[in-house]
Coordinates of N, CA, C and O in Angstrom, one line a residue:
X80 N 118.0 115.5 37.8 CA 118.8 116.7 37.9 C 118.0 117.9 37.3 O 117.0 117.7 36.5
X81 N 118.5 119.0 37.6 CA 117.3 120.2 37.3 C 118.3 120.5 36.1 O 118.2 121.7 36.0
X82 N 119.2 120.0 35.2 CA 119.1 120.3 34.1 C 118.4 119.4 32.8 O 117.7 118.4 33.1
X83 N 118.7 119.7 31.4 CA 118.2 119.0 30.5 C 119.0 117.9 29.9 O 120.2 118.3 29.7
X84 N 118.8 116.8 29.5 CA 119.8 115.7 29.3 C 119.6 115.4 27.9 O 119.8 114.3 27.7
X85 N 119.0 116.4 26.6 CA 118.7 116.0 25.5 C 120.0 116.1 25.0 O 120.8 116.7 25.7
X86 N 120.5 115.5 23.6 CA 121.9 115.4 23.3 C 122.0 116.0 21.8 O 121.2 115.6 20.9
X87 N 122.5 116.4 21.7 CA 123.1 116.6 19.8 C 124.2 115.7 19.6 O 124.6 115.0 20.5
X88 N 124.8 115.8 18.5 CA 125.8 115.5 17.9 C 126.9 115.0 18.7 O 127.3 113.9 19.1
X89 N 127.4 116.7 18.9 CA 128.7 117.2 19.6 C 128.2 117.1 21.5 O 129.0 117.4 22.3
X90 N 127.0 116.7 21.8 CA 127.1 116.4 23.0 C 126.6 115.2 23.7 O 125.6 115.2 24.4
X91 N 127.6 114.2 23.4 CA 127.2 113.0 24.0 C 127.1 112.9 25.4 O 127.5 113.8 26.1
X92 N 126.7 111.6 26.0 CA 126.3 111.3 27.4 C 127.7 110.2 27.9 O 127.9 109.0 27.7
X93 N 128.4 111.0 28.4 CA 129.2 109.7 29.3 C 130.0 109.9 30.6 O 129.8 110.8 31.3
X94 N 130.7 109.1 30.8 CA 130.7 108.8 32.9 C 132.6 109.6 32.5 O 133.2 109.9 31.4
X95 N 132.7 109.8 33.8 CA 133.9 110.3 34.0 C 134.6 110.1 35.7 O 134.0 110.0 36.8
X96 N 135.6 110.0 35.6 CA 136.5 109.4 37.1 C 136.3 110.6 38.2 O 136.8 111.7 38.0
X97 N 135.5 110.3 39.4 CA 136.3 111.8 40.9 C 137.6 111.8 40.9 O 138.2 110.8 40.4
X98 N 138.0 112.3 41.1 CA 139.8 112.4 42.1 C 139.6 113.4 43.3 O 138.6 114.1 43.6
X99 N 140.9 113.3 43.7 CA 140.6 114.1 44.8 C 141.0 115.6 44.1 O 141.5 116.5 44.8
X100 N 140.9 115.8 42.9 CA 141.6 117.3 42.5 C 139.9 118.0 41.8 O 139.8 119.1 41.3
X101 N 138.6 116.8 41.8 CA 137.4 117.5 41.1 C 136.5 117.2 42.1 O 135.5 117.8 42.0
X102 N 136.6 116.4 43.2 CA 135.5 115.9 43.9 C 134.5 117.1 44.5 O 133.4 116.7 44.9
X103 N 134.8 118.1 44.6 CA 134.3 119.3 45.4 C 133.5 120.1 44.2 O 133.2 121.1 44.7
X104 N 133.2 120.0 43.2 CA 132.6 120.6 42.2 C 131.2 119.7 42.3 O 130.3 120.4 41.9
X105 N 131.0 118.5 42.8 CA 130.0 118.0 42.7 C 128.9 118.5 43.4 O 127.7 118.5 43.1
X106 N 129.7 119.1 44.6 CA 128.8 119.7 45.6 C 127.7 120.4 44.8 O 126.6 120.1 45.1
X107 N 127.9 121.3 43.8 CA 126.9 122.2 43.3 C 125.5 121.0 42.6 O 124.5 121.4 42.2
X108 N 125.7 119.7 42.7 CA 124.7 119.2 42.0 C 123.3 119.0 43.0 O 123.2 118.6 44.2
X109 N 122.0 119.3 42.1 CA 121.2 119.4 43.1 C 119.7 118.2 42.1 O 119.3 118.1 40.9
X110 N 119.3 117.5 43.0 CA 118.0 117.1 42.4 C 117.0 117.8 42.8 O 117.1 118.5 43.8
X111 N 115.8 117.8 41.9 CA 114.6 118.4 42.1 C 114.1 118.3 43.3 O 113.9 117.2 43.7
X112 N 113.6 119.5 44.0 CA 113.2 119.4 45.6 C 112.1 118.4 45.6 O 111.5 118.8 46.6
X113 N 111.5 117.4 45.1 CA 110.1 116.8 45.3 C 110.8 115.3 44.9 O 110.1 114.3 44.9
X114 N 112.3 115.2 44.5 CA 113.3 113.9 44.7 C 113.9 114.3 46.2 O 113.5 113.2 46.7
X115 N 114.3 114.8 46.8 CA 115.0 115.0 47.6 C 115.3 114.3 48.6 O 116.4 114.3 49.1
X116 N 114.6 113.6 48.9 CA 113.8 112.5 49.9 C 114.3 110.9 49.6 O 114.5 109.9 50.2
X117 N 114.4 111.4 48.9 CA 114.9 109.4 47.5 C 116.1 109.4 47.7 O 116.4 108.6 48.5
X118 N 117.3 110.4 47.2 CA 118.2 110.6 47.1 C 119.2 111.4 48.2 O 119.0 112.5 48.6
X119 N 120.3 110.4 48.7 CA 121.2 111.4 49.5 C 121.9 112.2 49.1 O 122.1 112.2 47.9
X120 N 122.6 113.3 50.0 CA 123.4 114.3 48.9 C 124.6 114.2 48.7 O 125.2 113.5 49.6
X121 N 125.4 114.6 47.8 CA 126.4 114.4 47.1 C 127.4 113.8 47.7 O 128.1 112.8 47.4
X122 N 127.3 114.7 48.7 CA 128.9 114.6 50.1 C 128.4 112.8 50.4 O 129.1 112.0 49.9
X123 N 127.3 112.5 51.1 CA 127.2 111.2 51.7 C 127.3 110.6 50.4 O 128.2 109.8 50.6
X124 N 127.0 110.6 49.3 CA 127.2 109.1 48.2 C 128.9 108.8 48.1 O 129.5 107.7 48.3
X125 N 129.6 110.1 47.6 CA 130.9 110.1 47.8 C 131.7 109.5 49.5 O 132.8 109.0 49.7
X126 N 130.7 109.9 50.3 CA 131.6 108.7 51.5 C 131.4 107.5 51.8 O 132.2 106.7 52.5
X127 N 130.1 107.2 51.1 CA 129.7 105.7 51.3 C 130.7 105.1 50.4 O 131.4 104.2 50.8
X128 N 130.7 105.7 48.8 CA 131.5 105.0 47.9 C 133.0 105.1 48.6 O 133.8 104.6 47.9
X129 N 133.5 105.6 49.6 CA 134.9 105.9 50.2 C 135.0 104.8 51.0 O 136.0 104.1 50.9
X130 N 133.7 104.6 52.1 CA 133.9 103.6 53.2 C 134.2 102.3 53.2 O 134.8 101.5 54.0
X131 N 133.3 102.1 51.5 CA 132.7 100.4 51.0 C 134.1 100.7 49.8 O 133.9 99.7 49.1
X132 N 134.8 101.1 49.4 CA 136.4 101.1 48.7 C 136.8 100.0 48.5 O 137.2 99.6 47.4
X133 N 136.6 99.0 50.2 CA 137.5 97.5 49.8 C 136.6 96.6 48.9 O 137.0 95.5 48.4
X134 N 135.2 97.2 48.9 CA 134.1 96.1 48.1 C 134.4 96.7 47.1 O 133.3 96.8 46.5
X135 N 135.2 97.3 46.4 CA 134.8 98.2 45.1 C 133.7 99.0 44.4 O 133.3 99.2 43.3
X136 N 133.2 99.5 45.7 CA 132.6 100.7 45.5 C 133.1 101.8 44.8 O 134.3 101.9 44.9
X137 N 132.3 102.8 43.8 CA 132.9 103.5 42.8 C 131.8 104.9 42.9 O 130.7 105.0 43.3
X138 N 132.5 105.5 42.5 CA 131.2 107.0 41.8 C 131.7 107.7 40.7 O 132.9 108.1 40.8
X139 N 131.0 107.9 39.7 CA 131.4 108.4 38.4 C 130.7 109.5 38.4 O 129.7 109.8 39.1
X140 N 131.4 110.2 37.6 CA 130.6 111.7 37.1 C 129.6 111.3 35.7 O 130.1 110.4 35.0
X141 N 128.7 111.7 35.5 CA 127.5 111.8 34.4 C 127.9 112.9 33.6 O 127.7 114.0 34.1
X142 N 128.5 113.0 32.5 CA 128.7 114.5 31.6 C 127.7 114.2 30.4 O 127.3 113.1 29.8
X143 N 127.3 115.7 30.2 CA 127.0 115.9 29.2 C 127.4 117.0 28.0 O 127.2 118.2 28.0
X144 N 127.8 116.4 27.2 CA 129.0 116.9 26.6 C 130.4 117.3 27.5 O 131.0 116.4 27.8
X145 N 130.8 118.6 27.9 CA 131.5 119.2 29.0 C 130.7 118.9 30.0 O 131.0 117.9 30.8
X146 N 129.6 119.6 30.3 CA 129.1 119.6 31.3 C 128.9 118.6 32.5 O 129.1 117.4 32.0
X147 N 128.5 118.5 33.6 CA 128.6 117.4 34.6 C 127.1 118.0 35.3 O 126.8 119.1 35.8
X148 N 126.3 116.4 35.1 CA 124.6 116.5 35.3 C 124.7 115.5 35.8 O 123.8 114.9 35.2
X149 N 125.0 114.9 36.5 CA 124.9 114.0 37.6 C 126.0 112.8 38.1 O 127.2 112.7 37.7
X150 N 125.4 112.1 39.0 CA 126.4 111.0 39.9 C 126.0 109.8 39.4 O 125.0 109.8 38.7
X151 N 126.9 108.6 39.6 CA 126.6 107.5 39.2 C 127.3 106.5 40.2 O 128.5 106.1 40.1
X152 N 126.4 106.1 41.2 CA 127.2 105.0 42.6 C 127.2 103.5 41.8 O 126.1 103.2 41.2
X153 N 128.1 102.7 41.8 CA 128.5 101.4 41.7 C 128.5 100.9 43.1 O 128.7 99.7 43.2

Protein backbone atom coordinates (compact mmCIF):
# COMPACT_ATOMS: atom_id res chain seq x y z
CA UNK A 1 0.00 0.00 0.00
CA UNK A 2 1.32 3.55 -0.73
CA UNK A 3 1.00 4.36 2.79
CA UNK A 4 3.40 3.84 5.86
CA UNK A 5 2.68 0.87 8.22
CA UNK A 6 5.22 1.98 11.11
CA UNK A 7 3.21 1.92 14.48
CA UNK A 8 3.51 3.87 17.82
CA UNK A 9 1.92 3.20 20.91
CA UNK A 10 -1.53 4.57 20.24
CA UNK A 11 -1.43 2.99 16.70
CA UNK A 12 -1.69 -0.49 16.56
CA UNK A 13 -2.10 -2.90 13.57
CA UNK A 14 -5.45 -4.78 13.42
CA UNK A 15 -8.21 -6.44 11.02
CA UNK A 16 -11.69 -5.23 11.03
CA UNK A 17 -15.20 -6.66 9.56
CA UNK A 18 -16.77 -5.15 5.67
CA UNK A 19 -20.49 -4.81 5.90
CA UNK A 20 -22.42 -3.62 3.49
CA UNK A 21 -22.66 0.01 5.34
CA UNK A 22 -18.33 0.44 4.81
CA UNK A 23 -17.59 -1.74 1.85
CA UNK A 24 -17.34 1.21 -0.69
CA UNK A 25 -14.66 3.10 1.17
CA UNK A 26 -12.26 0.39 0.18
CA UNK A 27 -12.45 1.43 -3.24
CA UNK A 28 -9.96 4.35 -2.50
CA UNK A 29 -7.29 1.68 -1.71
CA UNK A 30 -4.50 1.59 -4.15
CA UNK A 31 -1.20 -0.57 -4.41
CA UNK A 32 1.93 0.69 -5.76
CA UNK A 33 1.72 0.85 -9.73
CA UNK A 34 4.79 -1.65 -10.22
CA UNK A 35 2.38 -4.26 -7.80
CA UNK A 36 -0.46 -3.82 -9.86
CA UNK A 37 -0.11 -6.72 -11.83
CA UNK A 38 0.15 -9.24 -8.68
CA UNK A 39 -2.81 -7.92 -7.13
CA UNK A 40 -6.55 -7.66 -8.19
CA UNK A 41 -8.55 -4.61 -7.32
CA UNK A 42 -10.54 -4.11 -4.47
CA UNK A 43 -14.05 -4.49 -6.23
CA UNK A 44 -12.88 -8.25 -7.64
CA UNK A 45 -11.35 -9.45 -4.09
CA UNK A 46 -14.59 -8.34 -2.37
CA UNK A 47 -16.62 -10.50 -5.15
CA UNK A 48 -14.63 -13.43 -5.13
CA UNK A 49 -14.77 -13.36 -1.23
CA UNK A 50 -18.86 -12.88 -1.99
CA UNK A 51 -19.04 -15.84 -4.67
CA UNK A 52 -16.77 -18.49 -2.54
CA UNK A 53 -19.29 -17.29 0.97
CA UNK A 54 -20.47 -20.99 1.14
CA UNK A 55 -16.57 -22.10 1.48
CA UNK A 56 -16.14 -19.36 4.07
CA UNK A 57 -14.49 -17.02 2.22
CA UNK A 58 -13.82 -13.76 4.22
CA UNK A 59 -12.16 -10.14 3.63
CA UNK A 60 -11.04 -8.02 6.51
CA UNK A 61 -10.09 -4.52 6.65
CA UNK A 62 -6.15 -3.94 7.74
CA UNK A 63 -6.28 -0.64 10.21
CA UNK A 64 -3.85 1.19 11.27
CA UNK A 65 -4.69 2.77 14.30
CA UNK A 66 -8.05 4.52 12.72
CA UNK A 67 -6.86 4.43 9.60
CA UNK A 68 -7.59 1.52 6.86
CA UNK A 69 -4.21 0.45 4.82
CA UNK A 70 -5.21 -2.51 3.40
CA UNK A 71 -7.30 -5.86 2.50
CA UNK A 72 -6.93 -9.10 3.96
CA UNK A 73 -8.65 -12.29 1.70
CA UNK A 74 -9.19 -15.55 3.77
Amino acid sequence: MLCDISTTKNEEIRLGTITPDNWRIFNGLKVKENQQSYVPSNVVILARAFAYREYNSRVYTIYKGDTTIGLLMQ
